[in-house]
Tab-separated table of N, CA and C in Angstrom:
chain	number	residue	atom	x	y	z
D	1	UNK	N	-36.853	-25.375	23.482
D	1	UNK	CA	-36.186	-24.241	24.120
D	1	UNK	C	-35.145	-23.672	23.146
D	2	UNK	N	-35.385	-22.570	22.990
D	2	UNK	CA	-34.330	-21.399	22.262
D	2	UNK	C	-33.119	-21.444	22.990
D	3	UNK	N	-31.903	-21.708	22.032
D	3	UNK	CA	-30.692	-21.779	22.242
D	3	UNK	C	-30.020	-21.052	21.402
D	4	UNK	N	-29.635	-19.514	21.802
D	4	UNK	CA	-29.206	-18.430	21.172
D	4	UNK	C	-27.420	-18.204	21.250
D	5	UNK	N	-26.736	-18.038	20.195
D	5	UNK	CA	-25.166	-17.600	20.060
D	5	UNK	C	-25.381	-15.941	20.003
D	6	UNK	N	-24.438	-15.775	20.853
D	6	UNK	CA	-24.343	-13.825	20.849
D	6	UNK	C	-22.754	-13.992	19.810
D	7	UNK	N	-22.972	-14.131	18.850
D	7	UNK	CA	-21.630	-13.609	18.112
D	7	UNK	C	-20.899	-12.331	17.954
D	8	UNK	N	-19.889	-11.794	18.169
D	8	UNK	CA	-19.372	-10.256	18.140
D	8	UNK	C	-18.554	-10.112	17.527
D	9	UNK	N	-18.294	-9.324	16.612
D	9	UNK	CA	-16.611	-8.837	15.717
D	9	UNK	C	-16.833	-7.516	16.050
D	10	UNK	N	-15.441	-7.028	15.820
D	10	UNK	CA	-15.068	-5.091	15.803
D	10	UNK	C	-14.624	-4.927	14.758
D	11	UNK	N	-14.921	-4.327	14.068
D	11	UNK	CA	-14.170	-3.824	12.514
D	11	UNK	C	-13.951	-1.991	12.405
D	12	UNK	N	-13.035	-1.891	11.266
D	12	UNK	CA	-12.768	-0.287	11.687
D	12	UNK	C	-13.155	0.008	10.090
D	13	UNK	N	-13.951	1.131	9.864
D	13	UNK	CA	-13.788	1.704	8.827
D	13	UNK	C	-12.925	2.823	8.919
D	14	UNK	N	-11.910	3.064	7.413
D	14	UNK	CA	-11.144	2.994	7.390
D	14	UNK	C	-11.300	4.232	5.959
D	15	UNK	N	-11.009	5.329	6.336
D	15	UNK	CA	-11.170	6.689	5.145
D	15	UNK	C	-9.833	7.459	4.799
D	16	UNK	N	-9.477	7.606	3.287
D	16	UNK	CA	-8.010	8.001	3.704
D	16	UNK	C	-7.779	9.136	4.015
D	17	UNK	N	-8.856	10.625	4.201
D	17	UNK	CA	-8.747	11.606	4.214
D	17	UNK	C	-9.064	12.032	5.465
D	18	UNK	N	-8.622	12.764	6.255
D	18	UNK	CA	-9.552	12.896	7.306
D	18	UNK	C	-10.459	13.812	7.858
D	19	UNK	N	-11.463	13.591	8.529
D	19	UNK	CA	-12.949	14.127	8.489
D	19	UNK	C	-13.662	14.251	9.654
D	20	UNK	N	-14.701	15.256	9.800
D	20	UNK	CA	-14.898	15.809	10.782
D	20	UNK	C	-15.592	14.546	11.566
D	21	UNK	N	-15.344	14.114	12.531
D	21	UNK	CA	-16.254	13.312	13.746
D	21	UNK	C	-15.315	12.121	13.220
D	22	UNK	N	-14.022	11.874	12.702
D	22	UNK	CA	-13.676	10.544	12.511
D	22	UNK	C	-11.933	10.730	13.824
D	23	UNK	N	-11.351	9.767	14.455
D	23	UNK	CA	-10.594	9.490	14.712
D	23	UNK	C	-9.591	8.484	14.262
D	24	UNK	N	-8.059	8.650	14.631
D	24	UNK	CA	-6.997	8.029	14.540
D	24	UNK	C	-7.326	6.388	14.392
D	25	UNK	N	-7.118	5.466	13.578
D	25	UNK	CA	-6.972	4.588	13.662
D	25	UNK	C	-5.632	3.694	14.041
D	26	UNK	N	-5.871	2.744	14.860
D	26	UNK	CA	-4.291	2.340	14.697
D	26	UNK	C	-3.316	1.271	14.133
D	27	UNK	N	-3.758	1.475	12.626
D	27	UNK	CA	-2.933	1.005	11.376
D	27	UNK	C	-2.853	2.490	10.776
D	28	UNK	N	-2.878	3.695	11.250
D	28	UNK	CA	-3.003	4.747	9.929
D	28	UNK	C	-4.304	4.982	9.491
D	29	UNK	N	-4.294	6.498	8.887
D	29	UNK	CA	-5.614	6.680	8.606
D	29	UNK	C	-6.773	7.290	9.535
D	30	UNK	N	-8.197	7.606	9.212
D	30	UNK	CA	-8.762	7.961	9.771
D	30	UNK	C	-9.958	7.262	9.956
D	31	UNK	N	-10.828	7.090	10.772
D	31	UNK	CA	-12.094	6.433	10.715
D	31	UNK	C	-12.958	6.620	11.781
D	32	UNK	N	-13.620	5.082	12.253
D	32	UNK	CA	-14.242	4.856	12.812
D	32	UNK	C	-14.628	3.420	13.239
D	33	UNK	N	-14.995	2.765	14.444
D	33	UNK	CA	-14.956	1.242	14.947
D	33	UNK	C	-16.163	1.327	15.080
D	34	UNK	N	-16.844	-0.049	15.053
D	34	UNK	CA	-17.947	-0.747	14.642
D	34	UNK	C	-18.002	-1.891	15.621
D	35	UNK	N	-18.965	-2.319	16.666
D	35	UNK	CA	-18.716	-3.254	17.760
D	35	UNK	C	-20.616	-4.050	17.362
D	36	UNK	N	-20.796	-4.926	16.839
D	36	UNK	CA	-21.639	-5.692	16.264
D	36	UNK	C	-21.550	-7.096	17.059
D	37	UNK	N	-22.959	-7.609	17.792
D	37	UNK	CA	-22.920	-8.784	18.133
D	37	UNK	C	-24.560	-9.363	17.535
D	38	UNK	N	-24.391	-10.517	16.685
D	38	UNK	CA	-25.119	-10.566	16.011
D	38	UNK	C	-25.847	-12.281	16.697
D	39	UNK	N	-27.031	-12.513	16.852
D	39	UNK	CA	-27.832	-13.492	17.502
D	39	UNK	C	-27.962	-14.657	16.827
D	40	UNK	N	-27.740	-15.705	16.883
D	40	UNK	CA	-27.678	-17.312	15.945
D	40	UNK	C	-28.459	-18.065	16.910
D	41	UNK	N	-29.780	-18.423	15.954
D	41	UNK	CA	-30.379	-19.809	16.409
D	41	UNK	C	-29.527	-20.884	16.675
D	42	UNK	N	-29.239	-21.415	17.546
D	42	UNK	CA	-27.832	-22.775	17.640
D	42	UNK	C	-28.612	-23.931	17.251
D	43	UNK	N	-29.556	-24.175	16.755
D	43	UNK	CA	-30.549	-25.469	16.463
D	43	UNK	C	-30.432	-25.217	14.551
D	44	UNK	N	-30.547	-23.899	14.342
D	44	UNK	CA	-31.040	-24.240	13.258
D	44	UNK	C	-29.593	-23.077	12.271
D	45	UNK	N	-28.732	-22.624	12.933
D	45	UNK	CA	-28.101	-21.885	12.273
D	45	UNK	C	-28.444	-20.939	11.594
D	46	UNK	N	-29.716	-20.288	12.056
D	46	UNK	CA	-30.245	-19.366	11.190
D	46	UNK	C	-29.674	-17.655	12.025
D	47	UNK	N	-29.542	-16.897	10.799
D	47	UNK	CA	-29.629	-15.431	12.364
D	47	UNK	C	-30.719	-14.826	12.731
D	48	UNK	N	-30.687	-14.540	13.873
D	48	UNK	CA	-31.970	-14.103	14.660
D	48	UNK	C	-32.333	-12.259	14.436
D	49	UNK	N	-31.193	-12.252	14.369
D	49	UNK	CA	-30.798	-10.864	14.170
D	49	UNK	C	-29.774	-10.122	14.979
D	50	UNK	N	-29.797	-8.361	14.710
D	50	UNK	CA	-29.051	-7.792	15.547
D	50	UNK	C	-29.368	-7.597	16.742
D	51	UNK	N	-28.449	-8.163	17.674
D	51	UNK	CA	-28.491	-8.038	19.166
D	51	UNK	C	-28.139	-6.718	19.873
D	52	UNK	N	-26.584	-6.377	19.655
D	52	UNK	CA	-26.779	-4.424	19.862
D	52	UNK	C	-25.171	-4.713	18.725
D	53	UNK	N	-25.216	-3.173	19.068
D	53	UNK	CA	-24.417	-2.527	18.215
D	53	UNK	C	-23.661	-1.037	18.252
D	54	UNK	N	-22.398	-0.535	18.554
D	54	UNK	CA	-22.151	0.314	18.935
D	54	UNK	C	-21.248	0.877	17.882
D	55	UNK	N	-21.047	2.272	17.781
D	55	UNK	CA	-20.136	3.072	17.049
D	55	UNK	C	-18.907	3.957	17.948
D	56	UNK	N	-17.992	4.155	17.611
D	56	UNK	CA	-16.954	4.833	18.178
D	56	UNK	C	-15.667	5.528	17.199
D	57	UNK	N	-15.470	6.782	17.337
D	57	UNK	CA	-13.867	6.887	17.264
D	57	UNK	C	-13.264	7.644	18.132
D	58	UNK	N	-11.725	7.057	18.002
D	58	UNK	CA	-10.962	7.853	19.257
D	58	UNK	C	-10.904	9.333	19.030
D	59	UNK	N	-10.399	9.889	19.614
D	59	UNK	CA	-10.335	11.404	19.800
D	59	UNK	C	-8.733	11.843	19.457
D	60	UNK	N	-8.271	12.460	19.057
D	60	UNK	CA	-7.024	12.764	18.310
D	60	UNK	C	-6.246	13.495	19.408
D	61	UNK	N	-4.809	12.458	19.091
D	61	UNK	CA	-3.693	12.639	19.604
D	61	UNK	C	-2.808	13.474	19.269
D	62	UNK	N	-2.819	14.232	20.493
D	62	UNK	CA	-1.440	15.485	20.433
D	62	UNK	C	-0.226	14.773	20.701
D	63	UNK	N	0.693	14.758	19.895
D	63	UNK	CA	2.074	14.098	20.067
D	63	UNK	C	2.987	15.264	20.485
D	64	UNK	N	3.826	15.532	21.366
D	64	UNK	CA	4.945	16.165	21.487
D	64	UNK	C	5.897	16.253	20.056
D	65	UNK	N	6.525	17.491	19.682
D	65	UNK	CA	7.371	18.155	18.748
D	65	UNK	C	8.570	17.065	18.821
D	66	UNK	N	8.866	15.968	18.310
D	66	UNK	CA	10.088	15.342	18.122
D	66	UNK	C	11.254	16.013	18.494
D	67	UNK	N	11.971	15.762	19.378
D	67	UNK	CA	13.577	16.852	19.906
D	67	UNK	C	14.811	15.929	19.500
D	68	UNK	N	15.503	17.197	19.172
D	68	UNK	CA	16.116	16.347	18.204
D	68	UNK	C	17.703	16.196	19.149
D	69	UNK	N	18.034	14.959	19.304
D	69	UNK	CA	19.144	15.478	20.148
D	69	UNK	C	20.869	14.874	19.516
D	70	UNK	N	21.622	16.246	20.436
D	70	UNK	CA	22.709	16.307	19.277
D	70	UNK	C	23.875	15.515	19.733
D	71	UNK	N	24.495	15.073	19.653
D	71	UNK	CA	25.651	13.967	19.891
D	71	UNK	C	27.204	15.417	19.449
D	72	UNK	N	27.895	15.653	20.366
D	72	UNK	CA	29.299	15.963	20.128
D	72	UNK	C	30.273	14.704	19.935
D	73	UNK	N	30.947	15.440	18.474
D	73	UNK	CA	31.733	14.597	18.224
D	73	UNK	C	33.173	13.876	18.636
């Protein structure tokens, strides 16, 4: 009997310029996330292959105009 590991990491690629269809990362920068779960024989440690796999980036944030406020002395 097949005894399968669903392994998963998220990783972000990571571009310093920014570009059409990429979003905000949040270290800085622009990119895109990567959601990978990858299939392991548990008998034999071998990989089975890719199980799924998804792409994403966020959608860009409008920040409010910083106000600057004034202190009397």
């Amino acid at each position: 009997e097949l005894q399968l590991l669903a392994i998963s990491d998220t990783t972000d690629f990571n571009f310093k310029s920014a570009r059409e269809g990429l979003g905000p990362l949040g270290a800085g920068g622009h990119g895109f996330f990567f959601h990978a779960v990858l299939g392991i024989n548990a008998g034999t440690r071998l990989p089975v292959g890719l199980l799924a796999f998804e792409t994403w980036a966020r959608a860009e944030e409008r920040r409010p105009a910083a106000r600057r406020v004034l202190q009397k002395p």
